[in-house]
């Protein structure tokens, strides 16, 4: 299930289950979104991105869904594996040229064998 | 291909001491970013370089923080003097540049974990 931990929301799943991590973004003008995975002691690792002219994009075992009406982004991980355990961040960007990537607070995914 | 390299990986200093972090971006990446990440939070941008030029330093506390990227490749971030609240992970990232999908994707280094006592 999903719960609020001391610092981060936490999603606990069993190996083989599908995981869905949600993100509410802040700016309706945002036109580019990225999901990053951060393992303990490492920097964020790019997973998948999506532009605002799309509502779905698929990668290897991952799918990102974008709902601009409610400013909601989700990351679906199929057949979750213990190696997927990490903190997942969504990030948004708006404007062209020199603009800033703004990160959300992150969700911790715990996968039990 | 080597990723973004940062050093040191860990640093413990006393408050009021200076500290410096070094970053070597991915070869060919024109854009370099320094972020600060507090425990349980997402990274927050401190400064962004396009080649040698700092194009966004609006979030850099300029009274104690400085950065440079002299030849448009490596970069250093300095804090002088450090305060207790500076304890965080300092992340460097790089991207090819601007202008379209893939070019702006940021690749992060492992970070430097700073503890100020």
Tab-separated table of C-alpha atoms in Angstrom:
chain	number	residue	atom	x	y	z
A	1	UNK	CA	0.000	0.000	0.000
A	2	UNK	CA	0.925	3.697	0.001
A	3	UNK	CA	1.826	5.596	3.134
A	4	UNK	CA	3.510	8.756	4.244
A	5	UNK	CA	6.871	8.048	5.798
A	6	UNK	CA	9.036	10.291	7.924
A	7	UNK	CA	10.394	12.116	4.892
A	8	UNK	CA	8.896	10.566	1.786
A	9	UNK	CA	5.718	8.910	0.678
A	10	UNK	CA	6.450	5.201	0.418
A	11	UNK	CA	4.994	2.561	-1.872
A	12	UNK	CA	5.577	-1.051	-0.882
A	13	UNK	CA	4.964	-3.802	-3.433
A	14	UNK	CA	5.768	-7.457	-3.966
A	15	UNK	CA	8.166	-8.596	-6.655
A	16	UNK	CA	6.287	-9.170	-9.894
A	17	UNK	CA	3.521	-6.707	-9.111
A	18	UNK	CA	2.927	-3.622	-11.198
A	19	UNK	CA	3.763	-0.333	-9.484
A	20	UNK	CA	2.195	3.066	-10.034
A	21	UNK	CA	3.924	6.159	-8.703
A	22	UNK	CA	2.008	9.406	-8.852
A	23	UNK	CA	3.082	13.015	-9.088
A	24	UNK	CA	1.125	16.252	-8.998
A	25	UNK	CA	2.984	19.014	-10.778
A	26	UNK	CA	2.646	22.676	-10.056
A	27	UNK	CA	2.690	24.694	-13.248
A	28	UNK	CA	0.011	24.389	-15.896
A	29	UNK	CA	2.465	25.920	-18.370
A	30	UNK	CA	4.943	23.062	-17.941
A	31	UNK	CA	5.654	21.405	-21.256
A	32	UNK	CA	8.270	18.782	-20.445
A	33	UNK	CA	8.319	16.155	-17.737
A	34	UNK	CA	10.915	13.638	-16.622
A	35	UNK	CA	10.994	10.729	-14.206
A	36	UNK	CA	14.234	10.041	-12.377
A	37	UNK	CA	15.231	7.085	-10.199
A	38	UNK	CA	17.631	7.655	-7.324
A	39	UNK	CA	19.207	4.743	-5.497
A	40	UNK	CA	20.810	5.209	-2.118
A	41	UNK	CA	24.149	6.962	-2.397
A	42	UNK	CA	23.786	7.719	-6.086
A	43	UNK	CA	22.682	10.600	-8.254
A	44	UNK	CA	19.310	10.646	-10.008
A	45	UNK	CA	19.143	8.420	-13.092
A	46	UNK	CA	16.989	9.328	-16.099
A	47	UNK	CA	14.139	6.867	-16.691
A	48	UNK	CA	11.727	8.362	-19.188
A	49	UNK	CA	10.428	11.719	-20.342
A	50	UNK	CA	7.289	13.051	-22.000
A	51	UNK	CA	6.325	16.302	-23.683
A	52	UNK	CA	3.024	18.038	-23.092
A	53	UNK	CA	1.743	17.250	-26.577
A	54	UNK	CA	1.589	13.583	-25.565
A	55	UNK	CA	-0.460	11.815	-22.904
A	56	UNK	CA	1.374	8.509	-22.850
A	57	UNK	CA	4.853	7.247	-23.541
A	58	UNK	CA	6.250	3.767	-23.100
A	59	UNK	CA	9.726	2.537	-22.430
A	60	UNK	CA	11.161	-0.759	-21.327
A	61	UNK	CA	8.876	-1.931	-18.477
A	62	UNK	CA	7.905	1.684	-17.776
A	63	UNK	CA	5.036	3.845	-18.947
A	64	UNK	CA	4.478	7.503	-18.192
A	65	UNK	CA	0.976	8.960	-18.304
A	66	UNK	CA	0.281	12.680	-18.402
A	67	UNK	CA	-3.058	14.247	-17.513
A	68	UNK	CA	-2.769	17.968	-18.134
A	69	UNK	CA	-6.342	18.644	-17.060
A	70	UNK	CA	-5.566	17.800	-13.454
A	71	UNK	CA	-1.797	18.397	-13.651
A	72	UNK	CA	-0.998	14.793	-12.865
A	73	UNK	CA	1.845	12.562	-13.956
A	74	UNK	CA	2.257	8.875	-13.225
A	75	UNK	CA	4.974	6.289	-13.701
A	76	UNK	CA	3.933	2.699	-14.162
A	77	UNK	CA	6.526	-0.023	-13.675
A	78	UNK	CA	5.570	-3.461	-14.942
A	79	UNK	CA	6.704	-6.624	-13.181
A	80	UNK	CA	8.512	-4.718	-10.464
A	81	UNK	CA	11.852	-6.167	-9.394
A	82	UNK	CA	13.884	-5.716	-6.187
A	83	UNK	CA	16.345	-3.650	-8.244
A	84	UNK	CA	13.588	-1.120	-8.813
A	85	UNK	CA	13.690	-0.179	-5.128
A	86	UNK	CA	14.690	3.488	-5.032
A	87	UNK	CA	13.310	6.989	-4.672
A	88	UNK	CA	11.495	8.214	-7.760
A	89	UNK	CA	11.273	11.898	-8.614
A	90	UNK	CA	9.162	13.619	-11.200
A	91	UNK	CA	10.469	16.868	-12.639
A	92	UNK	CA	8.794	19.539	-14.737
A	93	UNK	CA	10.077	22.236	-17.022
A	94	UNK	CA	8.381	25.120	-18.714
A	95	UNK	CA	9.388	27.671	-21.286
A	96	UNK	CA	11.914	27.463	-24.059
A	97	UNK	CA	15.538	28.349	-23.940
A	98	UNK	CA	17.152	28.683	-20.552
A	99	UNK	CA	14.560	27.311	-18.156
A	100	UNK	CA	14.785	25.388	-14.922
A	101	UNK	CA	13.912	21.787	-14.178
A	102	UNK	CA	11.856	21.689	-10.983
A	103	UNK	CA	11.815	18.453	-9.010
A	104	UNK	CA	9.000	17.113	-6.878
A	105	UNK	CA	9.556	15.654	-3.428
A	106	UNK	CA	9.929	12.039	-4.441
A	107	UNK	CA	8.339	8.685	-3.635
A	108	UNK	CA	10.207	5.767	-2.160
A	109	UNK	CA	9.464	2.415	-3.822
A	110	UNK	CA	10.200	-0.692	-1.747
A	111	UNK	CA	10.033	-4.029	-3.549
A	112	UNK	CA	9.921	-7.181	-1.466
A	113	UNK	CA	11.162	-10.486	-2.927
B	1	UNK	CA	31.226	6.245	-22.055
B	2	UNK	CA	32.082	7.745	-18.670
B	3	UNK	CA	29.327	9.509	-16.817
B	4	UNK	CA	29.502	12.701	-14.822
B	5	UNK	CA	32.402	12.532	-12.377
B	6	UNK	CA	32.389	14.321	-9.047
B	7	UNK	CA	34.894	14.571	-6.239
B	8	UNK	CA	35.198	14.250	-3.389
B	9	UNK	CA	32.370	11.823	-2.690
B	10	UNK	CA	32.244	12.763	0.984
B	11	UNK	CA	33.408	15.783	2.932
B	12	UNK	CA	33.206	16.585	6.625
B	13	UNK	CA	34.234	20.049	7.747
B	14	UNK	CA	33.728	22.377	10.665
B	15	UNK	CA	31.545	25.421	10.259
B	16	UNK	CA	33.241	28.544	8.955
B	17	UNK	CA	35.721	26.436	6.960
B	18	UNK	CA	35.874	26.616	3.162
B	19	UNK	CA	35.034	23.669	0.933
B	20	UNK	CA	35.193	23.015	-2.797
B	21	UNK	CA	33.546	20.448	-5.045
B	22	UNK	CA	34.715	19.432	-8.498
B	23	UNK	CA	32.734	18.172	-11.476
B	24	UNK	CA	33.738	16.728	-14.840
B	25	UNK	CA	30.711	16.510	-17.151
B	26	UNK	CA	30.085	13.992	-19.897
B	27	UNK	CA	32.333	14.691	-22.861
B	28	UNK	CA	30.674	17.017	-25.352
B	29	UNK	CA	28.006	18.267	-22.967
B	30	UNK	CA	27.808	22.041	-23.183
B	31	UNK	CA	25.398	22.568	-20.313
B	32	UNK	CA	26.441	21.972	-16.717
B	33	UNK	CA	24.289	22.236	-13.605
B	34	UNK	CA	24.976	22.318	-9.893
B	35	UNK	CA	22.160	21.217	-7.588
B	36	UNK	CA	21.771	20.913	-3.848
B	37	UNK	CA	19.711	18.073	-2.433
B	38	UNK	CA	18.568	18.086	1.168
B	39	UNK	CA	17.576	14.873	2.889
B	40	UNK	CA	14.218	13.634	1.657
B	41	UNK	CA	13.898	16.355	-0.950
B	42	UNK	CA	14.361	16.666	-4.685
B	43	UNK	CA	17.405	18.439	-6.127
B	44	UNK	CA	17.260	22.246	-6.278
B	45	UNK	CA	19.188	24.132	-8.925
B	46	UNK	CA	22.001	26.376	-7.738
B	47	UNK	CA	23.567	27.404	-11.040
B	48	UNK	CA	23.551	26.460	-14.719
B	49	UNK	CA	26.341	27.012	-17.233
B	50	UNK	CA	26.158	27.148	-20.998
B	51	UNK	CA	29.790	26.545	-21.905
B	52	UNK	CA	31.698	29.075	-19.777
B	53	UNK	CA	28.732	31.363	-19.136
B	54	UNK	CA	26.629	31.178	-15.994
B	55	UNK	CA	23.152	31.690	-17.468
B	56	UNK	CA	21.094	31.049	-14.335
B	57	UNK	CA	22.550	31.682	-10.895
B	58	UNK	CA	19.444	33.158	-9.334
B	59	UNK	CA	19.303	30.483	-6.612
B	60	UNK	CA	22.987	30.623	-5.719
B	61	UNK	CA	23.599	32.246	-2.302
B	62	UNK	CA	26.214	34.615	-3.579
B	63	UNK	CA	27.408	35.806	-0.205
B	64	UNK	CA	29.123	32.481	0.440
B	65	UNK	CA	28.804	30.353	-2.695
B	66	UNK	CA	30.796	30.740	-5.888
B	67	UNK	CA	31.255	28.644	-8.980
B	68	UNK	CA	33.371	28.641	-12.074
B	69	UNK	CA	33.715	26.796	-15.343
B	70	UNK	CA	36.763	28.402	-16.826
B	71	UNK	CA	37.274	26.405	-20.030
B	72	UNK	CA	33.723	25.285	-20.520
B	73	UNK	CA	34.412	21.757	-19.329
B	74	UNK	CA	35.183	21.090	-15.645
B	75	UNK	CA	33.530	23.121	-12.937
B	76	UNK	CA	34.106	23.856	-9.270
B	77	UNK	CA	31.596	24.948	-6.655
B	78	UNK	CA	32.932	26.618	-3.529
B	79	UNK	CA	31.415	27.511	-0.181
B	80	UNK	CA	33.235	29.971	2.059
B	81	UNK	CA	32.548	30.011	4.905
B	82	UNK	CA	30.389	26.925	5.353
B	83	UNK	CA	27.418	26.975	7.717
B	84	UNK	CA	25.627	24.142	9.472
B	85	UNK	CA	22.683	24.496	7.095
B	86	UNK	CA	24.907	23.790	4.103
B	87	UNK	CA	24.976	20.088	4.977
B	88	UNK	CA	23.468	18.390	1.947
B	89	UNK	CA	24.344	16.430	-1.183
B	90	UNK	CA	25.757	18.592	-3.968
B	91	UNK	CA	24.961	17.146	-7.368
B	92	UNK	CA	26.455	18.020	-10.722
B	93	UNK	CA	24.600	17.255	-13.939
B	94	UNK	CA	25.255	17.847	-17.611
B	95	UNK	CA	23.306	17.841	-20.842
B	96	UNK	CA	24.162	18.225	-24.494
B	97	UNK	CA	22.435	21.583	-24.708
B	98	UNK	CA	19.098	23.054	-25.623
B	99	UNK	CA	16.764	22.718	-28.497
B	100	UNK	CA	14.786	19.550	-28.356
B	101	UNK	CA	14.074	16.099	-26.988
B	102	UNK	CA	17.158	14.317	-25.852
B	103	UNK	CA	19.377	17.377	-25.972
B	104	UNK	CA	18.109	18.676	-22.669
B	105	UNK	CA	18.153	15.389	-20.762
B	106	UNK	CA	20.252	15.894	-17.672
B	107	UNK	CA	22.645	13.197	-16.511
B	108	UNK	CA	23.686	13.345	-12.890
B	109	UNK	CA	26.892	12.514	-11.121
B	110	UNK	CA	26.970	10.577	-7.827
B	111	UNK	CA	27.119	13.750	-5.750
B	112	UNK	CA	29.295	15.013	-2.909
B	113	UNK	CA	27.898	14.469	0.547
B	114	UNK	CA	28.807	17.425	2.743
B	115	UNK	CA	28.502	17.403	6.497
B	116	UNK	CA	29.190	20.644	8.334
B	117	UNK	CA	29.825	20.245	12.062
